[in-house]
Coordinates of C-alpha atoms and ligand atoms in Angstrom, one line a residue:
M341 CA 54.6 129.2 166.6
S342 CA 56.3 126.0 166.3
G343 CA 59.2 125.6 168.2
D344 CA 62.0 123.2 168.1
H345 CA 61.5 119.8 165.7
G346 CA 58.5 121.5 164.9
K347 CA 57.0 120.6 167.7
K348 CA 54.3 122.7 169.4
T349 CA 55.4 126.1 171.4
F350 CA 53.2 127.1 174.1
V351 CA 53.6 128.9 177.3
L352 CA 51.8 128.1 181.1
K353 CA 51.9 130.3 183.9
G354 CA 51.1 129.1 187.3
I355 CA 53.2 130.0 190.4
G356 CA 56.6 130.4 190.9
V357 CA 57.3 128.8 193.6
S358 CA 61.2 128.8 193.9
P359 CA 63.7 131.3 191.7
G360 CA 65.2 131.1 188.9
I361 CA 65.5 129.7 185.4
V362 CA 66.0 126.5 184.0
T363 CA 66.0 124.8 180.7
G364 CA 66.3 121.5 179.6
K365 CA 64.2 118.0 178.7
A366 CA 61.3 117.3 180.5
Y367 CA 60.4 113.7 182.4
L368 CA 56.7 113.1 183.0
F369 CA 56.6 111.8 186.6
D370 CA 53.3 109.9 186.2
P371 CA 52.9 107.6 189.3
V372 CA 50.3 105.6 187.7
D373 CA 52.0 104.6 184.4
I374 CA 51.6 100.7 184.7
Q375 CA 49.3 99.0 182.7
L376 CA 47.1 96.0 185.2
S377 CA 45.6 93.0 183.8
F378 CA 42.4 91.8 185.5
Y379 CA 41.1 88.8 185.5
K380 CA 38.5 86.1 187.0
L381 CA 40.1 83.0 188.5
N382 CA 39.4 80.1 186.1
D383 CA 40.3 77.6 189.4
A384 CA 39.2 78.0 193.4
S385 CA 43.0 76.4 194.0
L386 CA 44.5 79.8 192.5
I387 CA 42.6 81.8 195.3
P388 CA 45.4 81.2 198.0
V389 CA 47.7 81.9 195.3
E390 CA 46.2 85.1 194.5
I391 CA 46.3 86.1 198.6
K392 CA 49.8 85.4 198.8
R393 CA 50.7 87.5 195.9
F394 CA 48.9 90.4 197.5
K395 CA 50.2 89.9 200.9
N396 CA 53.7 90.0 199.5
A397 CA 53.3 92.5 197.3
L398 CA 52.3 94.1 200.5
K399 CA 55.8 93.5 202.5
E400 CA 57.7 94.4 198.9
S401 CA 55.7 97.4 199.7
E402 CA 56.4 98.0 203.0
R403 CA 60.1 97.1 202.2
Q404 CA 60.8 100.0 199.7
L405 CA 58.7 102.3 201.8
L406 CA 61.0 102.1 205.0
E407 CA 64.0 102.1 202.6
I408 CA 63.0 105.4 201.2
Q409 CA 62.4 106.3 204.6
N410 CA 65.9 105.1 205.4
D411 CA 67.7 106.8 203.0
L412 CA 65.6 110.0 204.0
K413 CA 67.0 110.0 207.4
K414 CA 70.3 110.4 206.2
T415 CA 69.6 114.0 204.3
K416 CA 67.9 116.7 206.0
I417 CA 64.3 116.6 204.4
N418 CA 62.8 115.5 207.6
E419 CA 59.1 116.5 206.8
P420 CA 58.5 113.7 204.2
L421 CA 59.0 111.2 207.0
Y422 CA 55.7 111.4 208.8
V423 CA 54.0 111.3 205.4
I424 CA 55.8 107.9 204.8
D425 CA 54.7 107.1 208.4
V426 CA 51.4 107.6 206.8
H427 CA 51.9 105.2 203.9
I428 CA 53.2 102.3 206.2
L429 CA 50.3 102.8 208.5
I430 CA 48.0 102.4 205.6
L431 CA 49.9 99.8 203.8
N432 CA 49.0 97.8 207.6
D433 CA 45.3 98.9 207.8
K434 CA 43.6 95.7 208.3
N435 CA 40.1 97.0 206.4
F436 CA 42.3 97.1 203.9
I437 CA 43.5 94.6 203.5
T438 CA 40.6 92.4 204.5
R439 CA 38.4 93.6 202.5
T440 CA 41.4 93.1 199.4
I441 CA 41.1 89.2 200.5
K442 CA 37.7 89.4 201.0
Y443 CA 36.8 90.4 197.4
I444 CA 39.8 87.7 195.9
R445 CA 37.8 85.1 197.7
R446 CA 34.3 86.0 196.9
L447 CA 34.5 87.1 193.6
G448 CA 37.5 84.8 192.1
I449 CA 39.4 87.9 190.7
N450 CA 42.9 88.9 191.0
A451 CA 44.6 90.7 193.6
E452 CA 45.1 93.4 191.1
W453 CA 41.2 93.6 190.2
A454 CA 40.7 93.7 194.2
V455 CA 42.6 96.4 194.8
R456 CA 41.1 98.8 192.4
L457 CA 37.7 97.4 193.7
V458 CA 39.0 98.2 197.4
L459 CA 40.2 101.9 196.0
D460 CA 37.2 102.7 193.9
R461 CA 35.5 102.0 197.6
Y462 CA 37.8 104.1 199.5
K463 CA 37.0 107.3 196.5
K464 CA 33.4 106.5 197.0
I465 CA 33.4 107.0 200.5
F466 CA 35.9 110.3 200.3
A467 CA 34.2 112.0 197.8
G468 CA 31.5 111.6 200.3
V469 CA 33.1 113.9 203.0
E470 CA 32.4 117.1 202.9
D471 CA 35.1 118.4 204.9
S472 CA 38.1 119.0 201.6
Y473 CA 41.1 117.9 203.6
I474 CA 40.1 114.9 204.8
S475 CA 38.6 114.0 201.1
G476 CA 42.0 114.9 199.6
R477 CA 43.5 112.6 201.4
I478 CA 42.6 109.9 199.0
S479 CA 45.5 111.2 197.8
D480 CA 47.4 109.0 200.2
I481 CA 46.0 106.1 200.2
E482 CA 45.8 106.7 196.0
Y483 CA 49.7 106.6 196.3
V484 CA 50.0 103.0 198.4
T485 CA 47.7 101.4 196.3
Q486 CA 49.5 102.6 193.3
R487 CA 53.0 101.2 195.1
V488 CA 51.4 97.6 195.7
L489 CA 50.1 97.6 192.1
R490 CA 53.3 98.3 190.7
N491 CA 54.6 95.4 193.3
L492 CA 51.7 92.8 192.2
S493 CA 52.7 94.1 188.5
G494 CA 56.4 93.4 189.1
K495 CA 57.5 95.8 187.2
K496 CA 59.9 98.9 188.6
R497 CA 59.2 102.7 188.0
E498 CA 61.8 103.9 185.4
T499 CA 63.4 106.0 187.9
I500 CA 65.2 109.1 186.9
W501 CA 68.3 107.8 187.2
E502 CA 68.1 105.5 184.6
L503 CA 67.7 108.2 182.0
G504 CA 71.3 109.7 181.4
D505 CA 70.4 113.9 181.4
D506 CA 69.6 115.9 184.0
V507 CA 65.6 116.7 183.6
I508 CA 63.1 119.1 184.6
V509 CA 60.5 116.6 186.5
I510 CA 57.0 117.2 185.5
A511 CA 54.4 115.9 187.9
Q512 CA 51.0 116.0 188.9
D513 CA 52.5 116.8 192.0
I514 CA 55.4 115.3 193.7
S515 CA 54.7 113.3 197.4
P516 CA 56.8 113.4 200.0
A517 CA 58.3 109.4 198.9
D518 CA 58.4 110.4 195.3
T519 CA 61.6 113.0 196.0
A520 CA 63.1 110.3 198.0
Q521 CA 63.0 108.4 194.9
L522 CA 63.7 111.0 192.1
K523 CA 67.6 111.0 192.7
M524 CA 67.6 114.8 193.1
E525 CA 70.8 115.3 191.9
K526 CA 69.4 114.8 188.6
V527 CA 66.5 117.2 188.6
M528 CA 67.1 120.9 187.5
G529 CA 63.4 122.4 188.1
F530 CA 60.1 121.2 188.8
A531 CA 57.0 122.1 186.5
T532 CA 53.4 121.0 188.7
D533 CA 50.0 120.9 188.0
F534 CA 48.8 121.0 191.7
G535 CA 50.4 122.8 194.5
G536 CA 50.9 126.4 195.4
R537 CA 53.6 127.9 197.5
T538 CA 53.2 125.8 200.8
S539 CA 53.1 123.0 198.5
H540 CA 55.7 120.4 199.6
T541 CA 57.6 120.8 195.9
A542 CA 57.6 124.4 196.4
I543 CA 59.3 123.4 199.9
V544 CA 61.3 121.1 198.3
A545 CA 62.2 123.3 195.6
R546 CA 63.2 126.7 197.7
S547 CA 65.0 124.5 199.7
M548 CA 67.4 122.7 196.6
E549 CA 68.0 125.9 195.0
I550 CA 66.4 124.5 192.6
P551 CA 64.0 126.7 189.9
A552 CA 59.9 125.4 190.0
V553 CA 57.0 126.2 189.2
A554 CA 53.8 125.1 190.8
G555 CA 50.0 125.1 190.0
L556 CA 49.5 124.6 186.0
D557 CA 46.5 122.8 186.2
N558 CA 47.2 120.4 183.1
I559 CA 50.7 120.4 182.2
T560 CA 51.0 117.0 182.9
Q561 CA 48.6 116.2 179.9
L562 CA 50.7 118.9 177.9
V563 CA 54.3 117.8 177.7
H564 CA 56.2 114.6 177.0
T565 CA 58.9 113.6 178.4
T566 CA 62.0 114.6 176.3
D567 CA 60.1 117.6 175.3
N568 CA 61.8 121.4 175.8
V569 CA 60.7 123.0 178.6
I570 CA 62.3 126.1 180.2
V571 CA 61.1 126.7 183.7
D572 CA 61.3 129.7 185.3
G573 CA 60.0 129.9 188.8
T574 CA 60.8 133.4 188.9
T575 CA 57.5 134.8 186.7
G576 CA 55.7 131.1 186.9
L577 CA 55.7 131.0 183.7
V578 CA 56.5 127.2 182.0
I579 CA 57.6 127.5 178.2
V580 CA 56.9 124.2 175.9
N581 CA 59.0 123.7 173.1
P582 CA 59.9 126.8 173.1
H583 CA 60.5 128.4 169.6
P584 CA 65.1 128.7 169.2
E585 CA 65.4 132.2 169.3
M586 CA 63.0 132.2 172.7
L587 CA 65.7 129.6 173.9
K588 CA 68.7 132.1 173.3
R589 CA 66.8 134.6 174.8
Y590 CA 66.6 132.5 178.1
E591 CA 69.8 131.0 177.8
V592 CA 70.9 134.6 178.1
K593 CA 68.5 135.9 180.8
K594 CA 69.3 132.0 183.2
L595 CA 73.0 133.7 182.6
H596 CA 71.9 137.5 183.9
Y597 CA 70.2 136.0 186.5
A598 CA 73.1 133.8 188.0
A599 CA 75.3 136.7 186.9
T600 CA 73.4 138.7 189.2
Q601 CA 72.7 135.7 191.8
E602 CA 76.7 135.3 191.8
E603 CA 77.6 139.0 191.8
Y604 CA 74.7 140.0 194.8
L605 CA 75.9 137.1 197.1
K606 CA 79.4 137.9 196.8
Y607 CA 78.9 140.9 199.4
A608 CA 75.5 139.6 200.7
K609 CA 77.4 139.3 204.2
L610 CA 78.3 142.8 204.6
P611 CA 76.1 145.0 207.0
A612 CA 73.4 147.6 205.4
V613 CA 75.6 150.4 206.9
T614 CA 75.3 153.7 204.8
K615 CA 78.5 156.0 204.0
D616 CA 77.7 158.0 207.0
N617 CA 77.5 155.4 209.0
Y618 CA 74.2 154.4 209.4
H619 CA 73.5 150.6 210.6
I620 CA 70.6 149.3 209.5
K621 CA 69.9 145.9 210.1
I622 CA 68.4 143.3 207.2
G623 CA 66.6 140.6 208.5
G624 CA 65.1 137.7 206.7
N625 CA 61.1 136.5 206.4
I626 CA 60.7 132.8 206.5
E627 CA 57.6 130.4 206.5
F628 CA 59.5 127.0 206.7
V629 CA 62.3 126.4 208.7
E630 CA 64.2 124.8 205.7
E631 CA 64.3 128.6 204.1
I632 CA 67.2 129.7 206.6
P633 CA 70.1 128.0 205.2
M634 CA 69.3 130.4 202.0
A635 CA 68.5 133.2 204.0
I636 CA 71.6 133.0 205.5
T637 CA 73.3 132.5 202.5
H638 CA 71.8 135.7 200.6
G639 CA 73.0 138.0 203.8
A640 CA 69.9 137.9 206.5
E641 CA 71.4 138.5 209.6
H642 CA 68.1 138.0 211.6
V643 CA 65.4 136.1 211.3
G644 CA 62.5 139.5 211.6
L645 CA 59.3 137.3 210.9
Y646 CA 58.8 133.6 211.4
R647 CA 55.2 133.1 210.1
T648 CA 54.5 130.2 212.3
E649 CA 50.6 129.8 211.0
F650 CA 52.3 128.1 208.4
I651 CA 53.0 125.1 210.8
Y652 CA 49.3 125.1 211.6
I653 CA 48.5 125.1 208.0
T654 CA 50.8 122.2 206.7
S655 CA 50.5 119.9 209.4
E656 CA 48.0 117.3 209.7
K657 CA 46.6 117.2 213.0
L658 CA 47.0 120.2 215.3
P659 CA 50.5 120.7 216.8
T660 CA 51.5 119.9 219.7
E661 CA 53.7 121.8 222.4
E662 CA 56.6 119.6 221.3
D663 CA 56.0 119.9 217.4
H664 CA 56.0 123.8 218.0
F665 CA 59.5 123.5 220.0
N666 CA 61.0 120.9 217.8
N667 CA 60.1 123.4 214.7
Y668 CA 61.1 126.3 216.9
R669 CA 64.5 124.7 217.9
Q670 CA 65.8 124.4 214.3
V671 CA 65.0 127.7 214.0
V672 CA 67.3 129.5 217.3
E673 CA 69.9 126.8 216.6
A674 CA 71.1 128.4 213.3
K675 CA 74.2 130.2 214.7
E676 CA 74.9 133.0 212.0
L677 CA 71.2 134.5 213.5
N678 CA 71.6 136.7 215.7
W679 CA 67.9 136.3 217.0
S680 CA 64.9 135.1 215.5
T681 CA 61.5 136.4 216.0
I682 CA 58.6 134.7 216.1
R683 CA 55.5 136.2 215.0
T684 CA 52.7 133.9 217.0
F685 CA 50.3 132.4 214.6
D686 CA 48.3 134.3 212.6
L687 CA 45.2 132.1 211.7
G688 CA 41.9 133.1 210.9
G689 CA 40.4 135.5 207.7
D690 CA 41.9 133.2 205.1
K691 CA 44.0 130.8 206.8
F692 CA 43.3 128.0 209.0
P693 CA 44.7 124.8 210.7
S694 CA 44.3 121.9 208.3
N695 CA 41.8 120.4 210.4
Q696 CA 39.7 123.1 211.4
K697 CA 37.1 124.6 208.8
P698 CA 37.2 128.1 208.3
L699 CA 34.3 130.4 210.0
K700 CA 32.3 131.7 207.3
E701 CA 32.6 135.5 207.8
L702 CA 31.5 137.9 205.6
N703 CA 35.0 139.9 205.3
P704 CA 37.8 137.3 206.6
Q705 CA 40.6 139.9 206.4
M706 CA 39.4 142.4 208.8
G707 CA 37.5 139.4 210.8
L708 CA 38.2 137.0 214.0
R709 CA 41.8 136.8 212.8
A710 CA 45.7 136.6 213.7
I711 CA 45.7 137.9 218.0
R712 CA 41.3 138.2 218.4
F713 CA 41.9 134.9 217.6
C714 CA 44.5 133.8 219.6
L715 CA 43.2 135.1 222.8
R716 CA 39.6 133.4 221.6
E717 CA 41.6 130.3 221.6
V718 CA 43.7 130.7 224.7
E719 CA 44.6 126.9 225.3
L720 CA 45.8 126.8 220.8
F721 CA 47.6 130.1 221.8
K722 CA 49.6 128.9 225.0
T723 CA 50.8 126.3 223.9
Q724 CA 52.6 128.3 221.5
L725 CA 53.6 130.4 224.0
R726 CA 55.2 127.5 226.4
A727 CA 56.8 126.0 223.4
I728 CA 58.6 129.9 222.7
W729 CA 59.6 130.5 226.8
R730 CA 61.3 127.0 226.1
V731 CA 63.4 127.1 223.3
G732 CA 64.0 131.2 224.2
A733 CA 66.4 129.2 226.9
I734 CA 67.7 127.3 223.3
G735 CA 68.8 130.6 221.7
K736 CA 67.7 134.1 221.1
V737 CA 64.4 135.0 219.7
K738 CA 61.4 137.6 220.3
I739 CA 58.3 137.4 220.3
L740 CA 55.9 139.3 218.0
F741 CA 52.1 139.7 218.2
P742 CA 50.3 140.0 215.2
M743 CA 47.3 142.7 214.0
I744 CA 47.3 144.9 217.4
S745 CA 44.6 147.2 216.8
G746 CA 44.9 148.6 220.6
V747 CA 46.3 148.6 223.8
E748 CA 44.7 146.0 225.9
E749 CA 45.5 142.9 223.2
V750 CA 48.9 143.7 224.1
I751 CA 47.8 143.8 227.9
E752 CA 45.7 140.4 227.4
A753 CA 48.4 138.8 225.4
K754 CA 51.3 139.9 228.0
K755 CA 49.8 138.5 230.6
L756 CA 48.9 134.7 228.9
L757 CA 52.9 134.8 227.4
R758 CA 53.0 135.6 231.9
E759 CA 51.4 132.7 233.3
A760 CA 52.8 130.3 230.0
R761 CA 56.2 131.3 231.7
E762 CA 55.3 130.7 235.3
E763 CA 52.9 127.6 234.6
L764 CA 56.2 125.9 233.0
V765 CA 58.6 127.5 235.6
A766 CA 56.4 125.7 238.4
E767 CA 57.0 122.3 236.4
G768 CA 60.5 122.5 236.4
V769 CA 60.9 123.3 232.7
Q770 CA 63.7 125.6 231.4
V771 CA 62.2 128.4 229.9
A772 CA 64.2 132.0 228.8
S773 CA 64.8 134.1 231.8
E774 CA 63.4 137.2 229.8
M775 CA 62.2 137.7 226.0
E776 CA 61.8 141.4 224.2
I777 CA 58.2 142.0 222.9
G778 CA 57.1 143.4 219.9
A779 CA 53.5 144.6 218.3
M780 CA 53.3 144.9 214.3
I781 CA 51.8 147.8 213.4
E782 CA 49.6 146.7 210.6
V783 CA 46.3 148.4 212.1
P784 CA 46.4 152.3 211.2
S785 CA 44.4 152.4 214.6
A786 CA 47.6 151.0 216.0
V787 CA 49.5 154.1 214.2
V788 CA 47.2 156.3 215.9
I789 CA 47.6 154.6 219.5
A790 CA 51.6 154.0 218.9
D791 CA 52.6 156.1 221.3
K792 CA 50.3 154.2 223.9
L793 CA 51.6 151.1 222.7
A794 CA 55.2 151.8 222.3
R795 CA 55.0 151.8 226.6
E796 CA 54.2 148.0 226.7
V797 CA 56.3 146.4 224.5
D798 CA 60.1 146.7 223.0
F799 CA 59.9 147.4 220.1
F800 CA 57.0 147.7 216.8
S801 CA 57.1 146.0 213.2
I802 CA 55.4 147.0 210.8
G803 CA 54.1 144.4 208.0
T804 CA 52.8 147.3 205.3
N805 CA 50.8 144.1 203.8
D806 CA 48.2 145.2 205.6
L807 CA 48.3 148.7 206.7
I808 CA 48.3 149.4 203.5
Q809 CA 45.2 147.5 202.7
Y810 CA 43.4 148.7 205.9
A811 CA 44.6 152.5 205.1
L812 CA 43.7 152.9 201.3
A813 CA 40.6 150.3 202.2
I814 CA 42.3 148.1 199.6
D815 CA 41.9 144.2 199.6
R816 CA 45.4 143.0 199.3
S817 CA 44.4 140.1 197.2
N818 CA 42.1 141.4 194.8
E819 CA 44.4 141.5 191.8
H820 CA 41.6 144.1 190.5
L821 CA 42.7 146.8 193.0
T822 CA 46.5 146.3 192.5
Y823 CA 47.2 149.9 190.6
L824 CA 45.4 151.6 193.8
Y825 CA 48.2 149.5 196.2
E826 CA 50.6 151.8 196.6
P827 CA 53.0 151.9 199.6
L828 CA 54.4 155.5 198.1
H829 CA 50.7 157.1 198.8
P830 CA 51.2 160.5 200.8
A831 CA 49.2 158.4 203.5
V832 CA 50.9 155.5 203.7
L833 CA 54.3 157.7 204.5
R834 CA 53.1 159.6 207.0
L835 CA 51.6 156.2 208.7
L836 CA 54.9 155.0 208.6
K837 CA 56.7 158.1 209.8
R838 CA 54.4 158.4 212.8
V839 CA 55.2 154.6 213.7
V840 CA 59.3 155.3 213.4
D841 CA 59.3 158.8 214.9
E842 CA 56.7 157.7 218.6
A843 CA 58.8 154.4 218.7
H844 CA 62.5 156.7 219.0
K845 CA 60.5 158.9 221.2
A846 CA 59.7 156.2 223.6
N847 CA 62.8 154.6 222.9
I848 CA 62.1 151.4 221.5
R849 CA 63.8 150.1 217.8
V850 CA 61.0 150.1 215.1
A851 CA 61.8 147.7 212.2
M852 CA 59.5 146.7 209.1
C853 CA 58.8 143.0 207.7
G854 CA 55.8 144.0 204.6
E855 CA 56.9 143.5 201.7
M856 CA 57.9 146.6 201.1
A857 CA 60.8 146.3 203.5
G858 CA 62.7 145.0 200.1
D859 CA 61.0 146.4 197.6
P860 CA 64.3 148.4 196.1
L861 CA 62.6 151.4 195.1
C862 CA 61.2 152.6 199.0
C863 CA 64.6 151.7 200.1
L864 CA 66.0 155.5 200.4
I865 CA 62.5 156.5 201.9
L866 CA 62.6 153.8 204.3
L867 CA 66.1 154.4 205.3
G868 CA 65.5 158.6 205.5
M869 CA 62.3 158.1 207.9
E870 CA 65.3 156.3 210.2
L871 CA 64.3 152.6 210.8
D872 CA 66.4 150.2 212.1
E873 CA 65.5 146.8 210.9
L874 CA 64.6 145.7 207.9
S875 CA 63.0 142.2 207.1
M876 CA 62.4 140.7 203.8
N877 CA 62.3 137.9 201.6
H878 CA 65.5 136.4 201.0
L879 CA 65.8 137.2 197.8
D880 CA 65.7 141.0 197.9
I881 CA 68.3 141.0 200.7
P882 CA 71.7 141.5 199.1
R883 CA 69.9 144.1 196.7
I884 CA 68.8 146.3 199.7
K885 CA 71.9 145.7 201.7
R886 CA 73.6 147.2 198.3
I887 CA 71.7 150.5 198.1
I888 CA 72.2 151.1 201.7
R889 CA 75.2 150.7 201.2
K890 CA 76.1 153.2 198.2
S891 CA 73.7 155.8 199.9
S892 CA 73.7 158.6 202.9
L893 CA 71.8 159.2 205.8
E894 CA 71.9 162.5 204.6
E895 CA 70.6 161.9 201.1
A896 CA 68.1 159.9 202.6
K897 CA 66.7 162.6 204.5
V898 CA 66.4 164.9 201.5
L899 CA 64.4 162.5 199.4
L900 CA 61.9 161.6 202.1
E901 CA 61.0 165.2 203.1
K902 CA 60.9 165.8 199.0
A903 CA 58.5 162.7 198.4
M904 CA 56.4 163.8 201.5
S905 CA 55.6 166.9 200.4
F906 CA 53.8 165.3 197.1
S907 CA 50.1 165.7 197.5
I908 CA 49.4 162.9 194.7
A909 CA 50.7 159.1 195.3
S910 CA 51.7 159.1 191.2
D911 CA 53.3 162.3 191.9
V912 CA 55.5 160.8 194.7
R913 CA 56.2 157.4 192.9
T914 CA 57.3 159.2 189.6
Y915 CA 60.0 161.3 191.8
V916 CA 61.4 158.6 193.9
Q917 CA 61.5 156.2 191.0
D918 CA 63.4 159.3 189.3
Y919 CA 65.9 159.6 191.4
M920 CA 66.8 156.2 192.0
T921 CA 67.3 155.0 188.9
Q922 CA 69.1 158.3 188.4
H923 CA 71.7 157.3 191.6
F924 CA 71.7 154.0 191.6
P925 CA 71.4 153.2 187.7
Q926 CA 72.9 149.5 188.6
E927 CA 70.5 148.9 190.7
F928 CA 67.2 148.9 188.6
Q929 CA 69.2 148.1 185.5
K930 CA 66.1 146.4 183.8
D931 CA 66.0 143.0 182.4
E932 CA 66.8 142.8 179.0
D933 CA 64.2 140.9 177.9
Ligands
LIG621 C1 51.9 142.6 206.9 O1 51.1 142.2 207.2 O2 53.0 143.4 206.5 C2 52.9 140.9 207.2 C3 54.4 140.7 207.2 O3 52.2 140.2 207.5 P1 51.7 138.8 206.5 O4 51.8 139.6 205.2 O5 51.5 137.8 207.2 O6 50.1 139.2 207.1
LIG622 MG1 50.1 141.3 208.2

């Protein structure tokens, strides 16, 4: 099919990393867009001239990076600052400088050529490193050398603000310094070859609330500046040179999306109280502190799940106690939040600190992960526990232990938590006077012994993502099994009901923070069970709140009883689906596509 200007229309599928739809002109952001000239020096007297040019280019590069860093300091985006520090360190690296000068002298070549040779040498060395994290760091060296080369050539990169219009940035990936150069007010969306939900592009896009799709493989080779593109950050689709019909449809979708967002957001901060006065507290799940403002505008009353493992996954070295503390501080200082639930890191399985090699496990999901990993790596765990105690002195935090499968794990974790506090007190450090302790209920054995576990903790938080995978023996990340992954499976409903009932018998609160909590279809089922709190991706909050406000606990209990009377999962689904679409037609409107 051909789209506008007779150009070929094509659709690319990536990962939607920041929701929303945007249509506009592409801007190909290519950091290697300069033509270099390489030549031999025909006179030895030119050698000092080349060395001087090289040194000037280094100086100019450092000046530019410092300027970018200064500009960034005025914004709230802190993370790139550290990366720019690394880039400055590379610029000043002795080996890099002396080797380049040596090449100019020995080979009698111009500075551009010498820099290129040094880069090629580094590339070869890094390619031979087995550790993929280390070998991936060549991108920082490439970034720095490109800047030096650009300064040698005297060329300035064409910047976005020189183009009059707003644009959709197409890039391999966006480095932190790139973001600073991009004049973000001109950027309406991102589409990148690399990256996923944790990439820098994704984090920035989400915090700026602009749609983005990452992991598109080779979009930079397929799209040209000024091509028309549609970026749908919700579905992960990018449509290049859309057919006019398609564009029209997307314009309608975009308006629809914006209108529903606006409509939802208007009431997002109202509490989730049913018509018969049952109040469910609604929290937001976060992976990065940058998500907090969005969570608050979407109606999060607290943070119900902070997945802290991302601090390890995204940082270059093991985070220190100070790193943890500074990070959590930004969470608890958000005044609009009633409390923040910090889940201790769920590393292991398929999530490892960036500087550590994953263990080779046959069944990583059932392997040495989460609390098991923490109880083995006690020092790593204690570093985090200390930071949580310290931040508890500033704002209200609750602690949540993941993957609890038996009482002994809770007892052991609590012992370490107590020790961490005692150590801090002995050191004269300010700590919280008390802290609520929660257990994630995401392993079937924890459901079976929920009555025993309830005596050890102050609250439960049900992690349905894992609980369903373990209960139904369905790998949550296996795309061939998604048809079996059924939150409304009778077995799952029984497990959930048991957890809530046992928690309430023991007089403790029970929350849910798995994806099921944000699924509008399951909303009344969960209400009928009388969960106390639901925590979800912020985008789901407004709709869930609306459904709860339009319903009653009484009707939810009737629906639940009926749903639990079926033996077959698909019967439950059909029944619940019919009920919800009939009773809440507005909330289940199909997107006109
Ligand atoms: C869960 O398992 O439901 C959960 C919330 O934890 P995670 O998705 O991080 O495993
Ligand atoms: Mg889990």
